[in-house]
Coordinates of C-alpha atoms and ligand atoms in Angstrom, one line a residue:
X870 CA -20.7 -12.7 -3.5
X871 CA -21.4 -9.1 -4.3
X872 CA -18.7 -6.5 -3.8
X873 CA -19.5 -2.8 -3.9
X874 CA -16.8 -0.2 -4.5
X875 CA -17.5 3.3 -3.2
X876 CA -15.3 5.6 -5.3
X877 CA -15.7 3.1 -8.1
X878 CA -14.5 5.6 -10.7
X879 CA -11.2 5.8 -8.9
X880 CA -7.9 5.2 -10.6
X881 CA -6.8 2.2 -8.6
X882 CA -10.0 0.2 -9.1
X883 CA -8.4 -1.9 -11.9
X884 CA -5.8 -3.1 -9.4
X885 CA -8.7 -4.5 -7.3
X886 CA -10.5 -6.0 -10.3
X887 CA -7.2 -7.5 -11.5
X888 CA -6.8 -9.3 -8.2
X889 CA -10.4 -10.6 -8.3
X890 CA -9.8 -12.0 -11.8
X891 CA -7.2 -14.3 -10.4
X892 CA -9.6 -15.8 -7.9
X893 CA -11.5 -18.8 -9.3
X894 CA -12.4 -20.5 -6.1
X895 CA -15.9 -21.2 -4.8
X896 CA -17.4 -18.3 -2.9
X897 CA -15.4 -15.7 -4.8
X898 CA -16.7 -12.3 -5.8
X899 CA -19.0 -12.8 -8.8
X900 CA -20.5 -9.3 -9.0
X901 CA -18.9 -6.0 -8.7
X902 CA -20.9 -2.7 -8.4
X903 CA -19.0 0.5 -8.9
X904 CA -20.5 3.5 -7.3
X905 CA -19.2 7.0 -7.9
X906 CA -20.6 10.5 -7.9
X907 CA -18.9 11.1 -11.2
X908 CA -20.5 9.2 -14.2
X909 CA -17.7 10.1 -16.5
X910 CA -15.0 8.6 -14.3
X911 CA -17.2 5.5 -13.9
X912 CA -17.3 5.1 -17.7
X913 CA -13.6 5.4 -18.0
X914 CA -12.8 2.8 -15.3
X915 CA -15.5 0.4 -16.6
X916 CA -13.7 0.5 -20.0
X917 CA -10.4 -0.6 -18.4
X918 CA -12.2 -3.4 -16.5
X919 CA -13.9 -4.5 -19.7
X920 CA -10.5 -5.0 -21.4
X921 CA -9.1 -6.7 -18.3
X922 CA -12.0 -9.2 -18.3
X923 CA -11.7 -10.1 -22.0
X924 CA -9.6 -13.2 -21.7
X925 CA -11.2 -14.4 -18.4
X926 CA -14.3 -16.6 -18.9
X927 CA -15.5 -16.4 -15.3
X928 CA -14.8 -12.7 -14.9
X929 CA -17.0 -11.0 -12.2
X930 CA -19.8 -9.0 -13.8
X931 CA -19.5 -5.3 -13.5
X932 CA -22.3 -2.8 -12.9
X933 CA -21.7 1.0 -12.6
X934 CA -24.1 3.3 -10.9
X935 CA -24.4 6.8 -9.4
X936 CA -27.2 5.6 -7.1
X937 CA -25.8 4.9 -3.6
X938 CA -28.7 2.9 -2.2
X939 CA -28.9 0.7 -5.2
X940 CA -25.1 0.0 -5.0
X941 CA -25.3 -0.9 -1.3
X942 CA -28.4 -3.2 -1.3
X943 CA -27.4 -6.9 -1.2
X944 CA -23.6 -6.1 -0.8
X945 CA -21.6 -8.7 1.1
X946 CA -18.5 -6.5 1.0
X947 CA -18.1 -2.8 0.6
X948 CA -14.8 -1.2 -0.3
X949 CA -14.7 2.4 0.7
X950 CA -12.2 4.3 -1.5
X951 CA -13.7 7.7 -1.8
X952 CA -11.7 10.9 -2.2
X953 CA -13.6 14.0 -0.9
X954 CA -12.6 17.0 -2.8
X955 CA -10.6 14.9 -5.4
X956 CA -7.0 15.4 -6.2
X957 CA -7.5 19.1 -6.5
X958 CA -8.4 19.0 -2.8
X959 CA -5.2 17.1 -2.1
X960 CA -3.1 19.6 -3.9
X961 CA -4.8 22.5 -2.0
X962 CA -4.1 20.7 1.3
X963 CA -0.4 20.6 0.5
X964 CA -0.3 24.2 -0.8
X965 CA -1.9 25.8 2.3
X966 CA 0.3 23.9 4.7
X967 CA 3.6 24.4 2.8
X968 CA 2.9 28.1 2.5
X969 CA 2.7 28.2 6.3
X970 CA 5.9 26.2 6.7
X971 CA 4.4 22.9 7.7
X972 CA 3.9 19.5 6.0
X973 CA 0.9 19.1 3.6
X974 CA 1.1 15.3 3.0
X975 CA -2.4 13.7 2.7
X976 CA -1.9 11.5 5.8
X977 CA 0.8 13.1 8.0
X978 CA 0.6 16.4 9.8
X979 CA -1.5 19.4 8.8
X980 CA -2.4 18.0 5.3
X981 CA -3.7 14.8 6.9
X982 CA -5.8 16.8 9.4
X983 CA -7.4 18.9 6.6
X984 CA -8.1 15.8 4.6
X985 CA -9.6 14.1 7.6
X986 CA -11.8 17.1 8.5
X987 CA -13.1 17.0 4.9
X988 CA -13.6 13.2 4.8
X989 CA -15.0 12.2 8.2
X990 CA -18.5 13.7 7.7
X991 CA -18.9 12.0 4.4
X992 CA -17.5 8.7 5.6
X993 CA -19.8 8.8 8.6
X994 CA -22.8 9.4 6.4
X995 CA -21.7 6.4 4.2
X996 CA -21.3 4.2 7.3
X997 CA -24.8 5.1 8.5
X998 CA -26.2 4.2 5.1
X999 CA -24.3 0.9 5.0
X1000 CA -25.5 0.0 8.5
X1001 CA -29.1 0.6 7.4
X1002 CA -29.0 -1.0 3.9
X1003 CA -26.4 -3.7 4.1
X1004 CA -26.2 -4.5 7.9
X1005 CA -24.4 -7.8 7.3
X1006 CA -21.8 -6.4 4.9
X1007 CA -18.1 -6.1 5.8
X1008 CA -16.7 -2.7 5.0
X1009 CA -13.0 -2.4 4.1
X1010 CA -11.8 1.2 4.2
X1011 CA -9.1 2.3 1.8
X1012 CA -9.6 6.0 2.2
X1013 CA -6.8 8.0 3.8
X1014 CA -6.1 9.0 6.4
X1015 CA -7.0 5.4 6.8
X1016 CA -6.8 4.9 10.6
X1017 CA -8.8 8.1 11.4
X1018 CA -11.5 7.4 8.7
X1019 CA -11.8 3.8 9.9
X1020 CA -12.3 4.9 13.5
X1021 CA -15.0 7.4 12.4
X1022 CA -16.8 4.6 10.5
X1023 CA -16.4 2.1 13.4
X1024 CA -18.6 4.3 15.6
X1025 CA -21.4 3.2 13.3
X1026 CA -20.3 -0.1 12.0
X1027 CA -18.4 -1.5 15.0
X1028 CA -15.9 -4.2 14.1
X1029 CA -17.6 -4.7 10.7
X1030 CA -15.3 -2.0 9.3
X1031 CA -11.6 -2.8 8.8
X1032 CA -9.0 -0.3 7.5
X1033 CA -6.2 -1.4 5.2
X1034 CA -2.9 -0.1 4.0
X1035 CA -0.2 -1.8 2.1
X1036 CA 2.8 -0.1 3.6
X1037 CA 3.3 -2.4 6.7
X1038 CA 2.9 -5.5 4.4
X1039 CA 5.4 -4.0 1.9
X1040 CA 7.9 -3.2 4.7
X1041 CA 7.6 -6.7 6.2
X1042 CA 8.1 -8.2 2.7
X1043 CA 11.1 -6.1 2.0
X1044 CA 12.7 -7.0 5.4
X1045 CA 12.0 -10.7 4.9
X1046 CA 13.5 -10.7 1.4
X1047 CA 16.7 -9.0 2.6
X1048 CA 17.0 -11.6 5.3
X1049 CA 16.5 -14.4 2.9
X1050 CA 13.3 -15.4 4.7
X1051 CA 10.0 -16.5 3.2
X1052 CA 7.6 -13.5 3.7
X1053 CA 4.6 -15.9 3.9
X1054 CA 6.2 -17.8 6.9
X1055 CA 7.6 -14.8 8.8
X1056 CA 5.7 -13.3 11.7
X1057 CA 6.1 -9.5 11.7
X1058 CA 5.9 -7.8 15.0
X1059 CA 4.6 -4.5 13.8
X1060 CA 2.5 -2.0 15.9
X1061 CA 1.3 1.6 15.9
X1062 CA -1.2 3.7 14.0
X1063 CA -1.7 3.8 10.2
X1064 CA 1.5 5.4 8.7
X1065 CA 2.9 5.6 12.2
X1066 CA 4.2 2.1 13.1
X1067 CA 7.4 0.2 13.6
X1068 CA 8.6 -3.3 12.9
X1069 CA 10.2 -4.5 16.1
X1070 CA 10.9 -8.1 15.1
X1071 CA 10.6 -10.6 12.3
X1072 CA 10.3 -14.1 13.5
X1073 CA 11.0 -17.3 11.5
X1074 CA 10.3 -20.5 13.4
X1075 CA 10.2 -18.6 16.6
X1076 CA 13.6 -16.9 16.1
X1077 CA 13.9 -13.1 15.8
X1078 CA 15.9 -12.3 12.6
X1079 CA 15.7 -8.5 12.9
X1080 CA 18.9 -8.2 15.1
X1081 CA 20.9 -9.8 12.2
X1082 CA 19.6 -7.0 9.9
X1083 CA 20.3 -4.2 12.3
X1084 CA 23.9 -5.4 12.8
X1085 CA 24.7 -5.5 9.1
X1086 CA 25.2 -2.1 7.3
X1087 CA 25.3 -3.7 3.9
X1088 CA 21.9 -5.4 4.4
X1089 CA 20.5 -2.1 5.8
X1090 CA 21.6 -0.3 2.7
X1091 CA 19.9 -2.8 0.4
X1092 CA 16.3 -1.8 0.9
X1093 CA 14.1 1.2 0.7
X1094 CA 13.5 2.0 4.5
X1095 CA 17.2 1.1 5.2
X1096 CA 18.3 3.8 2.8
X1097 CA 15.6 6.3 3.8
X1098 CA 16.5 6.3 7.5
X1099 CA 20.1 5.3 7.6
X1100 CA 21.8 2.6 9.6
X1101 CA 22.7 4.7 12.6
X1102 CA 19.1 5.8 13.3
X1103 CA 17.7 2.3 12.8
X1104 CA 20.2 0.8 15.1
X1105 CA 19.5 3.3 17.8
X1106 CA 15.8 2.7 17.5
X1107 CA 16.2 -1.1 17.4
X1108 CA 13.3 -1.2 14.9
X1109 CA 12.5 -0.3 11.3
X1110 CA 9.9 2.5 11.1
X1111 CA 7.2 2.7 8.5
X1112 CA 8.4 4.9 5.6
X1113 CA 5.9 7.6 6.6
X1114 CA 8.0 8.2 9.7
X1115 CA 10.5 9.8 7.5
X1116 CA 8.2 12.9 7.6
X1117 CA 8.7 12.9 11.4
X1118 CA 12.3 12.0 11.8
X1119 CA 13.4 14.3 8.9
X1120 CA 10.6 16.8 9.1
X1121 CA 12.6 20.0 8.4
X1122 CA 14.3 18.5 5.4
X1123 CA 11.0 17.0 4.0
X1124 CA 9.2 20.3 4.4
X1125 CA 12.0 22.2 2.6
X1126 CA 12.2 19.6 -0.2
X1127 CA 8.4 19.7 -0.8
X1128 CA 8.4 23.5 -0.7
X1129 CA 11.2 23.6 -3.3
X1130 CA 9.7 20.9 -5.5
X1131 CA 8.5 22.0 -8.9
X1132 CA 5.1 20.4 -8.0
X1133 CA 3.6 18.8 -5.0
X1134 CA 2.6 15.1 -5.1
X1135 CA -1.1 16.1 -5.2
X1136 CA -0.6 18.6 -8.0
X1137 CA 1.3 16.0 -10.0
X1138 CA -1.4 13.4 -9.5
X1139 CA -4.2 15.9 -10.2
X1140 CA -2.7 16.8 -13.6
X1141 CA -1.7 13.2 -14.4
X1142 CA -5.2 11.9 -13.7
X1143 CA -7.0 14.7 -15.5
X1144 CA -5.0 13.7 -18.5
X1145 CA -5.8 10.1 -18.1
X1146 CA -9.6 10.6 -17.7
X1147 CA -9.5 13.1 -20.7
X1148 CA -7.8 10.5 -22.9
X1149 CA -10.3 7.9 -21.9
X1150 CA -13.1 10.1 -23.2
X1151 CA -11.6 9.8 -26.7
X1152 CA -13.0 6.8 -28.6
X1153 CA -9.7 5.4 -30.0
X1154 CA -7.8 5.3 -26.7
X1155 CA -6.7 1.7 -25.7
X1156 CA -8.0 1.6 -22.1
X1157 CA -5.7 -1.0 -20.4
X1158 CA -2.4 0.2 -21.9
X1159 CA -3.2 3.8 -21.2
X1160 CA -4.2 3.0 -17.6
X1161 CA -1.1 0.8 -17.1
X1162 CA 1.3 3.5 -18.4
X1163 CA -0.2 6.0 -16.0
X1164 CA 0.0 3.6 -13.1
X1165 CA 3.7 2.8 -13.7
X1166 CA 4.6 6.5 -13.8
X1167 CA 2.7 7.1 -10.5
X1168 CA 4.5 4.3 -8.7
X1169 CA 7.9 5.3 -10.0
X1170 CA 7.6 8.8 -8.5
X1171 CA 6.1 7.7 -5.2
X1172 CA 7.8 9.6 -2.2
X1173 CA 10.4 10.9 -4.6
X1174 CA 11.3 14.0 -2.5
X1175 CA 11.8 11.9 0.6
X1176 CA 14.1 9.6 -1.3
X1177 CA 16.0 12.7 -2.6
X1178 CA 16.4 14.1 0.9
X1179 CA 17.9 10.7 2.0
X1180 CA 20.0 10.2 -1.1
X1181 CA 18.2 6.9 -1.4
X1182 CA 18.1 6.8 -5.2
X1183 CA 15.4 5.3 -7.5
X1184 CA 12.8 2.8 -6.4
X1185 CA 13.6 -0.8 -6.8
X1186 CA 11.9 -3.0 -9.4
X1187 CA 10.4 -5.2 -6.7
X1188 CA 8.8 -2.2 -5.1
X1189 CA 7.1 -1.2 -8.3
X1190 CA 5.3 -4.5 -8.8
X1191 CA 1.8 -4.2 -7.7
X1192 CA 0.5 -6.6 -5.1
X1193 CA -0.1 -4.1 -2.4
X1194 CA -3.5 -2.8 -1.5
X1195 CA -5.5 -5.2 -3.7
X1196 CA -3.8 -8.3 -2.4
X1197 CA -4.3 -7.3 1.2
X1198 CA -8.0 -6.6 0.5
X1199 CA -8.4 -9.9 -1.4
X1200 CA -6.7 -11.9 1.4
X1201 CA -8.9 -10.2 4.0
X1202 CA -12.1 -10.8 2.0
X1203 CA -11.2 -14.5 1.4
X1204 CA -10.4 -15.1 5.1
X1205 CA -13.7 -13.7 6.1
X1206 CA -15.9 -15.2 3.4
X1207 CA -14.4 -18.7 3.5
X1208 CA -13.1 -18.8 7.1
X1209 CA -9.6 -19.2 5.7
X1210 CA -7.7 -18.3 8.8
X1211 CA -4.8 -16.0 8.2
X1212 CA -2.8 -13.2 9.9
X1213 CA -2.7 -9.7 8.4
X1214 CA -1.6 -6.2 9.6
X1215 CA -4.9 -4.2 9.7
X1216 CA -6.5 -1.1 11.2
X1217 CA -9.0 -2.3 13.8
X1218 CA -10.3 -1.2 17.2
X1219 CA -7.6 -1.7 19.8
X1220 CA -9.3 -3.6 22.5
X1221 CA -6.2 -4.4 24.6
X1222 CA -3.5 -4.7 21.9
X1223 CA -1.7 -1.5 22.7
X1224 CA -1.8 -0.6 26.4
X1225 CA -1.3 3.1 25.9
X1226 CA -4.6 3.5 24.0
X1227 CA -8.2 2.9 24.9
X1228 CA -10.3 0.0 23.6
X1229 CA -12.1 2.0 20.8
X1230 CA -9.0 3.6 19.3
X1231 CA -8.3 2.2 15.9
X1232 CA -4.7 0.9 15.7
X1233 CA -2.6 -0.8 13.1
X1234 CA -1.4 -4.2 14.4
X1235 CA -1.2 -7.8 13.3
X1236 CA -4.6 -9.5 13.4
X1237 CA -5.9 -13.0 13.2
X1238 CA -8.7 -13.1 10.6
X1239 CA -11.5 -15.6 10.2
X1240 CA -15.2 -15.6 9.4
X1241 CA -15.9 -13.6 12.6
X1242 CA -13.6 -10.7 11.4
X1243 CA -10.2 -9.4 12.4
X1244 CA -9.0 -9.9 15.9
X1245 CA -6.0 -7.8 17.1
X1246 CA -3.1 -9.8 18.6
X1247 CA -1.4 -8.6 21.8
X1248 CA 2.0 -7.2 20.9
X1249 CA 4.9 -6.2 23.0
X1250 CA 4.6 -2.7 24.5
X1251 CA 5.7 0.2 22.5
X1252 CA 8.9 2.0 23.7
X1253 CA 8.4 5.6 25.1
X1254 CA 9.4 7.4 21.9
X1255 CA 6.7 5.5 20.0
X1256 CA 4.1 5.9 22.8
X1257 CA 4.7 9.6 22.6
X1258 CA 4.0 9.9 18.9
X1259 CA 1.1 7.4 18.9
X1260 CA -0.8 9.0 21.8
X1261 CA -0.2 12.5 20.5
X1262 CA -1.5 11.6 17.0
X1263 CA -4.4 9.7 18.5
X1264 CA -5.3 12.9 20.5
X1265 CA -5.2 14.8 17.2
X1266 CA -7.5 12.3 15.5
X1267 CA -10.0 12.5 18.4
X1268 CA -10.0 16.3 18.0
X1269 CA -10.8 15.9 14.3
X1270 CA -13.6 13.5 15.1
X1271 CA -15.0 16.0 17.7
X1272 CA -14.8 18.9 15.2
X1273 CA -16.5 16.8 12.5
X1274 CA -19.3 15.9 14.9
X1275 CA -19.8 19.3 16.6
X1276 CA -18.8 21.7 13.8
X1277 CA -16.5 23.3 16.4
X1278 CA -13.8 25.5 15.1
X1279 CA -11.9 25.4 18.4
X1280 CA -11.8 21.6 18.1
X1281 CA -10.4 22.0 14.6
X1282 CA -7.7 24.4 15.8
X1283 CA -6.9 22.0 18.6
X1284 CA -6.4 19.2 16.2
X1285 CA -3.8 21.2 14.3
X1286 CA -2.2 22.7 17.4
X1287 CA -1.7 19.3 19.1
X1288 CA 0.1 17.7 16.2
X1289 CA 3.8 17.2 16.8
X1290 CA 4.6 18.5 13.4
X1291 CA 2.7 21.8 13.8
X1292 CA 4.9 24.1 16.0
X1293 CA 2.6 26.9 17.0
X1294 CA -1.0 27.5 17.9
X1295 CA -0.9 30.7 15.8
X1296 CA 0.0 28.5 12.8
X1297 CA -2.9 26.1 13.7
X1298 CA -5.3 29.0 13.6
X1299 CA -4.0 30.2 10.2
X1300 CA -4.3 26.6 8.9
X1301 CA -8.0 26.5 9.9
X1302 CA -8.4 29.9 8.2
X1303 CA -6.6 28.9 5.1
X1304 CA -8.3 25.5 4.7
X1305 CA -11.8 26.8 5.3
X1306 CA -11.2 29.5 2.7
X1307 CA -10.2 26.9 -0.1
X1308 CA -12.4 24.0 0.8
X1309 CA -16.2 24.5 0.6
X1310 CA -16.6 21.1 2.4
X1311 CA -15.3 22.7 5.6
X1312 CA -18.2 25.3 5.8
X1313 CA -19.6 23.1 8.6
X1314 CA -16.9 24.4 11.0
X1315 CA -19.2 27.3 11.8
X1316 CA -19.4 27.0 15.6
X1317 CA -17.0 28.6 18.0
Ligands
G6P2167 C1 1.1 3.9 -0.2 C2 0.3 4.3 1.0 C3 -1.1 4.7 0.6 C4 -1.2 5.7 -0.5 C5 -0.4 5.1 -1.7 C6 -0.3 6.0 -2.9 O1 0.7 2.7 -0.6 O2 0.3 3.4 2.0 O3 -1.8 5.1 1.7 O4 -2.5 5.9 -0.9 O5 0.9 4.8 -1.3 O6 0.3 7.2 -2.7 P1 0.2 8.3 -3.9 O7 1.1 9.4 -3.4 O8 0.6 7.6 -5.2 O9 -1.2 8.7 -3.9
MN2168 MN1 -1.5 3.6 3.3

C-alpha cells in the first residue's frame, strides 16, 4: 500500500508516521511518499521520521520529493495536508480581520473565508491531478477549512475524497469518559458542518446517556467543553457544541481577547515553527526530541484565549495526548483498505443525512465506512438554531467556491458579508481589500 502525503514537510507528519509504525497487519501502508514544495522542510521532517523508524524493523519506507506527478503515481491513499501561504499567511488572515473588529481564526468567520479563498484553487488543481494520475486512490483531506476544501475537491473526486477532523472524535471521547462509558462502544449522535456541529446524544446499548450529563453541574464542569460553554447554556441547548462554537456563542469576548493577546495563534505558530525548522538545519540537533518538545508546547497553548475568556483553566493531561487526527486517518484507511467496517464522524457529501442541505453539500456526520468508502448515516433533524448557522455558513462556503471558480470579487464580498460573524457589508468590502493587498494568492479575484 502506498500513501502519499501532500504537504509532506508539514509539522504534523510525524504524528501520522507514528500511527503507521504501530500498524503491523497485512495490507498496511508499506511506502510513504512525502511531497512538498519546500525541499528544506521535507529534509527536516524526513530526519524526524528516520529517528522514529529506528527501532521498528518493518517501518514503512519513506521517499521525499518535490515532484508532484511522481508522488501521485501509484498512490493508494493521498493525504492532503497543504497550507497555502504557510503560517505567515495564517497570521496575516488573523491580523487583517482583527484590525477590522472581526474574527481571524483559520476556520471560523472572516479568517476562514480568507484561508478558503486562498486554498480552494490550489486544492482543486490537486484534485484534478489526483483524478488523472491516481484515479483509484482515496484522498483524505486534512487541510482547513476542512469541510469547504473537501467540498471543493469532491467536485472532481466525487466520494473518493473524505475530510477529517479530530474535534468531534475528541469531544465524543471526553463526554464518554465523563459518563464512565467506553468510547469505543458509544454511538455519538453528532451533526453539522466541520467545526460547526453538536453532540445531541451519546448512546450506550441503545440508551441515551447525555441527559444524565446535562443534569449534573459537577460532571459538566469536569471536561473542556463543559467549562468553555458553562452548564446553563448547555442545558438550554440540550446538546454539547463543538469547541469551535465558542467563537459564535461568545464572539464579542473572543474577538476582544484575540485583539488584546500579545500574539495571535498564527503568529505564535509561525515563530515557533520557523525556530523548529531552523534548528533542524543544524547538524547536531536531535530530531525527534526537538520535534516532540515543539509539539507539546503547541498542544498546551491550543485555544488558550477561549479558555481564558471562559475561565476554563489549563488543558487536561488527557487532551494533550495525541491520538487525534492521525488515529482517525489510520482507522479510516484501514476500514477502506481491509473492509474493516467501522463508524467514524467524517466530512462527506450529504446525500440525505441533513434535510436542510442539498445532496452535494459536504457535512460532518457519523458515517459507516467499508471498502466502498464512507456512507453518511441519517441523523435526527437539527433544531432551528443549528439549521440557521449551518445553512448560513454553507451559503458562505458556496460563495467562496463561486469566487474561486469565477474570480469574481462580488462573490468574495458576498462570502464575507453573508457570514453571521461579519456584521456589515462595508466591513466585508474592506476585508476583501485588506486580504487582496496582503495575499498575492488572491490576485485571481480580478473580475467585478
Ligand atoms: C484541532 C482542530 C484542527 C486544527 C488543530 C490544530 O485539532 O480540529 O482543525 O488544525 O486543532 O490547531 P492549531 O491552532 O494548533 O493549528
Ligand atoms: Mn479540525
